[in-house]
mmCIF file of C-alpha atoms in Angstrom:
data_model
loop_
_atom_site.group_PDB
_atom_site.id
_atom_site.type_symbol
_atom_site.label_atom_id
_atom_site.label_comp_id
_atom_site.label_asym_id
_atom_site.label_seq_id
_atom_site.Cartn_x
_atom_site.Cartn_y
_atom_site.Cartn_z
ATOM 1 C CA UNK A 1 113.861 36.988 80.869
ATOM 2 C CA UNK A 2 110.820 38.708 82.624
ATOM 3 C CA UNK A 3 111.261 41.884 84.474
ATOM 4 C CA UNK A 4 108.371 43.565 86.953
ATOM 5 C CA UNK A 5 110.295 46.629 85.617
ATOM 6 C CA UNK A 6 108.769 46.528 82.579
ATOM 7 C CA UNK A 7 105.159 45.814 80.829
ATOM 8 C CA UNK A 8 104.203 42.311 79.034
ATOM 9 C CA UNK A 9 102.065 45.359 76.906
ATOM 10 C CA UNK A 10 105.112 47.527 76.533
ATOM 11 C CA UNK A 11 107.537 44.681 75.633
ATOM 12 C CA UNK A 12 105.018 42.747 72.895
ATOM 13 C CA UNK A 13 104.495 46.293 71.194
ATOM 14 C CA UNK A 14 108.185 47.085 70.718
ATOM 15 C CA UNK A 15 108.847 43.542 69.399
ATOM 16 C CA UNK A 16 105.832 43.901 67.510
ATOM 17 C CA UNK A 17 106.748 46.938 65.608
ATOM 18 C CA UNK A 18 110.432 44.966 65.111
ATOM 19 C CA UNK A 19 109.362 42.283 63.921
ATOM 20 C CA UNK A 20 107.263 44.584 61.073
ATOM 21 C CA UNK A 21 110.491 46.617 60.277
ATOM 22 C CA UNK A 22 112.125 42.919 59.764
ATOM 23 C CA UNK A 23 109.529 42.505 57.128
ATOM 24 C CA UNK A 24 109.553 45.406 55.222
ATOM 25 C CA UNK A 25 113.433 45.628 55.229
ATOM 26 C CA UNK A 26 114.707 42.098 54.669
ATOM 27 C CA UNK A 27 111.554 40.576 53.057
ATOM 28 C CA UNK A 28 111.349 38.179 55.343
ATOM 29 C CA UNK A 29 107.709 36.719 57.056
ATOM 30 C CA UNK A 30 107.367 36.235 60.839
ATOM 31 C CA UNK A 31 104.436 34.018 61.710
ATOM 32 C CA UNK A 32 103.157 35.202 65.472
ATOM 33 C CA UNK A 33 102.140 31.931 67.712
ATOM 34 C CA UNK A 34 101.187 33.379 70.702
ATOM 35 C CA UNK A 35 100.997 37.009 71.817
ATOM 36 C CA UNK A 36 100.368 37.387 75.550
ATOM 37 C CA UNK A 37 100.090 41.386 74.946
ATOM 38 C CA UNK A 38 96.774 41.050 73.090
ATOM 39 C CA UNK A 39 95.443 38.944 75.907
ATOM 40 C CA UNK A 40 96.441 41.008 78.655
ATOM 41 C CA UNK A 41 94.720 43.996 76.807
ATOM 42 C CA UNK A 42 92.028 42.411 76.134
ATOM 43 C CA UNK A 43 91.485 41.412 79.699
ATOM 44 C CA UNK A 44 92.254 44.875 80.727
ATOM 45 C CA UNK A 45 89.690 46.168 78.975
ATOM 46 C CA UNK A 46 87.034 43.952 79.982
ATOM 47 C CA UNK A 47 87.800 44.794 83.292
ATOM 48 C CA UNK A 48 87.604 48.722 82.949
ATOM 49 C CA UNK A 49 84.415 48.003 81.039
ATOM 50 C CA UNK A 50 83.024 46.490 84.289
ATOM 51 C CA UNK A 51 84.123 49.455 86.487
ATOM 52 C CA UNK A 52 82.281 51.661 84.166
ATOM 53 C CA UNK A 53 78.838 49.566 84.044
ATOM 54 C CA UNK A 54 79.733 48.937 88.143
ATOM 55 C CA UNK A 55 79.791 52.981 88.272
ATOM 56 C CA UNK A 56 76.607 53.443 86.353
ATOM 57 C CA UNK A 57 74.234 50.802 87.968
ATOM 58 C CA UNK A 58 75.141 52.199 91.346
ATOM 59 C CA UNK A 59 73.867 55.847 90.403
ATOM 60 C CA UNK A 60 70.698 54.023 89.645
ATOM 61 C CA UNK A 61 70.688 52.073 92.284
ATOM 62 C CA UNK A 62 70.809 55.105 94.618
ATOM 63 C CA UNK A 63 68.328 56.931 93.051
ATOM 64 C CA UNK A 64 65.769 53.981 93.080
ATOM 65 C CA UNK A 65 66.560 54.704 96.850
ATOM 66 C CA UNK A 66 66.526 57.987 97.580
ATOM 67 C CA UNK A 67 64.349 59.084 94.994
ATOM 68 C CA UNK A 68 66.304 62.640 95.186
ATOM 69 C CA UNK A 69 68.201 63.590 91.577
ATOM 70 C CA UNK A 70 70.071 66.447 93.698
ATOM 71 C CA UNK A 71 70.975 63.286 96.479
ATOM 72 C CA UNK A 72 71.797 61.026 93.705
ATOM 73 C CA UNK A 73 73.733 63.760 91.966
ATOM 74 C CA UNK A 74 76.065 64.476 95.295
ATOM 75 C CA UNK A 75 76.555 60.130 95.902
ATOM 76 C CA UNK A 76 77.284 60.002 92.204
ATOM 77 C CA UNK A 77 79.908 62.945 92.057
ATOM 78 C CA UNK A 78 81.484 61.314 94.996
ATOM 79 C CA UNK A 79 82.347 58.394 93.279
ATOM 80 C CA UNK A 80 84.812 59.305 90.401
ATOM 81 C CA UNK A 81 86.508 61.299 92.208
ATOM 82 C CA UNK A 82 87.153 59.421 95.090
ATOM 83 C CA UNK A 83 88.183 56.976 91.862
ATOM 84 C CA UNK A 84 90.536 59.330 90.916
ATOM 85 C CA UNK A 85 91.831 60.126 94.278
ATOM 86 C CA UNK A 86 92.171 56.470 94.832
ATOM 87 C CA UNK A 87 94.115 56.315 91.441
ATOM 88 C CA UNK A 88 96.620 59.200 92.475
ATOM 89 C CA UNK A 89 97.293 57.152 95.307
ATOM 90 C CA UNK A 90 97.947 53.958 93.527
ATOM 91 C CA UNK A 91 100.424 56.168 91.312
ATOM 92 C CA UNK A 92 102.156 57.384 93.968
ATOM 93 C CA UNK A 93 102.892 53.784 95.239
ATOM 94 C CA UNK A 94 104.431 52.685 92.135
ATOM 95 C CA UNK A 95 101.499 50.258 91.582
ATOM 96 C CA UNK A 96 100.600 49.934 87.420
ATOM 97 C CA UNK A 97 97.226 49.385 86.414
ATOM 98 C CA UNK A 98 97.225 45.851 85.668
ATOM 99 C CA UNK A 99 94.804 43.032 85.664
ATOM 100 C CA UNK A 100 95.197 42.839 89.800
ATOM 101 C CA UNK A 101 94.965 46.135 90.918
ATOM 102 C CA UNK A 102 91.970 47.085 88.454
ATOM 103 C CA UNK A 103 89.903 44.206 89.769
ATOM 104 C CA UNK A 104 91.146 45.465 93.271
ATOM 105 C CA UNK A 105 89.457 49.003 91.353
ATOM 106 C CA UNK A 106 86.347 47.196 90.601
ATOM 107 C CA UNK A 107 85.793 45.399 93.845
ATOM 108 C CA UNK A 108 86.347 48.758 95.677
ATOM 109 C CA UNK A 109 83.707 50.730 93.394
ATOM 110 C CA UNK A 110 81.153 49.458 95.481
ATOM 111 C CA UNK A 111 82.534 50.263 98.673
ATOM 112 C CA UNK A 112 83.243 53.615 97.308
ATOM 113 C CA UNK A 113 79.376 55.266 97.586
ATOM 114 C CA UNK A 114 78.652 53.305 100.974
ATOM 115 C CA UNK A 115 80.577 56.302 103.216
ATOM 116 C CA UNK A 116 78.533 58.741 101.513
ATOM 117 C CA UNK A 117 75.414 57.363 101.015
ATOM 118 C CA UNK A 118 75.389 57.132 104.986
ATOM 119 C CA UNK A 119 76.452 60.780 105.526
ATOM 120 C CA UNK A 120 73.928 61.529 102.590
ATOM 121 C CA UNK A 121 71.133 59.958 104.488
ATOM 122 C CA UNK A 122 71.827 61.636 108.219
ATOM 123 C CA UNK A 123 71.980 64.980 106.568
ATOM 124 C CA UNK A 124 68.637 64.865 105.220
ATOM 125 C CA UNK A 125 67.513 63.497 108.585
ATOM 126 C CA UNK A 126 68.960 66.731 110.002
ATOM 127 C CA UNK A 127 67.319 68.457 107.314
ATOM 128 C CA UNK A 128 63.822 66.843 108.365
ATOM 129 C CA UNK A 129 63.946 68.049 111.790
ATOM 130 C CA UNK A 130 64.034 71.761 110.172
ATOM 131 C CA UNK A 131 67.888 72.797 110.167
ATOM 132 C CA UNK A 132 69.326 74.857 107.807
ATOM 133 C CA UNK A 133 71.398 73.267 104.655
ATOM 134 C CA UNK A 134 74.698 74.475 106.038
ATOM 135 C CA UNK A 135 73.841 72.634 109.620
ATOM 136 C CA UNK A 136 72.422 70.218 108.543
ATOM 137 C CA UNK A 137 75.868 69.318 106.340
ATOM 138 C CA UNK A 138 78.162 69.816 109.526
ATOM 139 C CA UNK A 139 75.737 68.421 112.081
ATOM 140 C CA UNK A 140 74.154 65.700 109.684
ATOM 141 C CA UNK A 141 78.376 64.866 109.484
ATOM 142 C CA UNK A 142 79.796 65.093 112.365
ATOM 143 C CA UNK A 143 77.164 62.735 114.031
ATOM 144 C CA UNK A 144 78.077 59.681 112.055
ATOM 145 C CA UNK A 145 82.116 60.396 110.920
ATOM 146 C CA UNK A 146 83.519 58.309 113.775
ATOM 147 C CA UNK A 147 81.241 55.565 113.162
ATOM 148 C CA UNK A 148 82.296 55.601 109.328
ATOM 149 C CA UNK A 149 86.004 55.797 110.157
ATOM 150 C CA UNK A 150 85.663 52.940 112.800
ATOM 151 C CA UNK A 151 83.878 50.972 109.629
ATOM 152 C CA UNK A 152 86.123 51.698 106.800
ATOM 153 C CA UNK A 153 89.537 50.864 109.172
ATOM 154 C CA UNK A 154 88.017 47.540 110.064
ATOM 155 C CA UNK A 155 87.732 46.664 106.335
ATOM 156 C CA UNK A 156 91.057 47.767 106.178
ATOM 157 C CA UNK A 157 92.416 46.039 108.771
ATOM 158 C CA UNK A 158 91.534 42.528 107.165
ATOM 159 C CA UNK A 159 93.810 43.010 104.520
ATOM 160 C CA UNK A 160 97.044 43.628 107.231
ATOM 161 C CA UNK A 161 97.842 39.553 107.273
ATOM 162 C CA UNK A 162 98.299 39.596 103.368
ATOM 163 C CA UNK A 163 101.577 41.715 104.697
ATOM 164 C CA UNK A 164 103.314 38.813 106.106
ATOM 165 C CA UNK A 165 102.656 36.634 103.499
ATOM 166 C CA UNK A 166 105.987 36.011 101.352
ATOM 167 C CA UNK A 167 106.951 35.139 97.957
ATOM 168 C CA UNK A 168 105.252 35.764 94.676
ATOM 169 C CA UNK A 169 101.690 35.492 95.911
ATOM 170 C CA UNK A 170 102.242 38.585 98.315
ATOM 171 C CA UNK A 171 103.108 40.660 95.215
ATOM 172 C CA UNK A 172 99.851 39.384 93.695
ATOM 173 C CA UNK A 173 97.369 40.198 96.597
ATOM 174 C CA UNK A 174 99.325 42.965 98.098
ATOM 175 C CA UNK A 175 98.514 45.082 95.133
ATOM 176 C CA UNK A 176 95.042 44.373 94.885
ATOM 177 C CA UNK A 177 94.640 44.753 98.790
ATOM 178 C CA UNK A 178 96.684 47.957 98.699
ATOM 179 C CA UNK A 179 93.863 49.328 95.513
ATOM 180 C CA UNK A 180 90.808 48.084 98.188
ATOM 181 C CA UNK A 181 92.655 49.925 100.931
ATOM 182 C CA UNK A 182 93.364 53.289 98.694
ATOM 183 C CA UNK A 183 89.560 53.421 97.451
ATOM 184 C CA UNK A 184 88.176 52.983 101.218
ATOM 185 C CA UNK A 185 90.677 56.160 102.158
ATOM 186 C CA UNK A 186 89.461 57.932 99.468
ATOM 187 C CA UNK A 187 85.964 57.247 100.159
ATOM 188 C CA UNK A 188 86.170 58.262 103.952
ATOM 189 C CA UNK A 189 87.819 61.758 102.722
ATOM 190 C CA UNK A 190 85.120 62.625 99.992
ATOM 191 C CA UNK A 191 82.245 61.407 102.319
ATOM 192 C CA UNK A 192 83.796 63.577 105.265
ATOM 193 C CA UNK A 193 84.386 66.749 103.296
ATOM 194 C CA UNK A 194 83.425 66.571 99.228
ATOM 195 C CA UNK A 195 79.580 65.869 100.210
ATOM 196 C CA UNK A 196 78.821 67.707 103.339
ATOM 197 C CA UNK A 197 80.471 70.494 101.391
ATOM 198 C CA UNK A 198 78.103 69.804 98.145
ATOM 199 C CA UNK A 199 74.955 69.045 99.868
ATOM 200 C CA UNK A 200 75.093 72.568 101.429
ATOM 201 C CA UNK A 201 74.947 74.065 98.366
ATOM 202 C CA UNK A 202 72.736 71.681 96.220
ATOM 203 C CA UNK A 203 70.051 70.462 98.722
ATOM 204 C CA UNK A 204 67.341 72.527 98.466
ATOM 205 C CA UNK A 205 67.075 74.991 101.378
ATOM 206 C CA UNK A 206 63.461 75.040 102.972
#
């Protein structure tokens, strides 16, 4: 009988290593017809594969836009940990890194560079108009964090109906909405305090 207590992962690799004591104690042969384990990790993988590659194209996409290594280097620091922040938080909500709430991973890598890369861009317009690195950071900051907020808890705010949805398919999209929801929050923290605090120090100072 299934259980959301435990893993189809965890479960095929216990029976799995049975089943081989069965065969080297008893001599008897166990032919395998289907293993849902190796599928799931195969799919797994695939799909942590694509958050890498999704990770790595949008450094480079960044820098083909702000042609700045030291900007680039700030946006892309900003994204794994806001990953791992946004990980921590799925932890903490007893949510497993499945199939659901790593695609919910992967469609929030995208989203997780677009708070910073709009901080990014008003401190260096500070930083044109001749202020210092450190104000420059706060200014260049506090000018667009309501806007950001307003942003990111709109996005957020589409995913509230999946809450009154019931049955089996609200355990399906809830975790994949909550994962969306965690990498926004994380996002809006690192972009609000991780790169103002970075680009003060890294930017060159004129």
């Amino acid at each position: 009988e299934k259980s959301s207590n435990y893993a189809t992962t965890d479960v095929t690799s216990e029976l799995l290593a049975e089943i081989a004591l069965l065969e080297e104690n008893d001599d008897v042969e166990i032919t395998i017809l289907l293993d849902q384990g190796e599928y799931i990790e195969m799919a797994t993988g695939n799909v942590v594969d694509n958050l890498v590659i999704g990770g790595i194209l949008a450094v480079i996409v960044l820098f083909l836009f702000l042609r700045s290594f030291r900007a680039t280097f700030i946006v892309g620091v900003a994204i794994p940990i806001s990953l791992l922040f946004a990980i921590i938080l799925i932890y903490l909500s007893d949510i497993t890194l499945n199939i659901i709430s790593l695609g919910g991973l992967a469609l929030g890598i995208g989203m997780l560079v677009d708070n910073s890369i709009v901080v990014m861009e008003n401190i260096f317009r500070m930083k044109q108009k001749g202020l210092s690195n450190k104000e420059a950071a706060i200014k260049g900051t506090s000018q667009v964090a309501s806007a950001i907020t307003a942003s990111t808890l709109t996005t957020i705010s589409v995913f509230i109906p999946i809450m009154f949805i019931e049955g089996f398919i609200q355990e399906i999209f809830m975790q994949m909405a909550l994962t969306i929801t965690f990498s926004l929050v994380a996002s809006l923290l690192i972009a609000l305090t991780l790169v103002p605090s970075v680009a003060s120090k890294v930017l060159k100072d004129d």
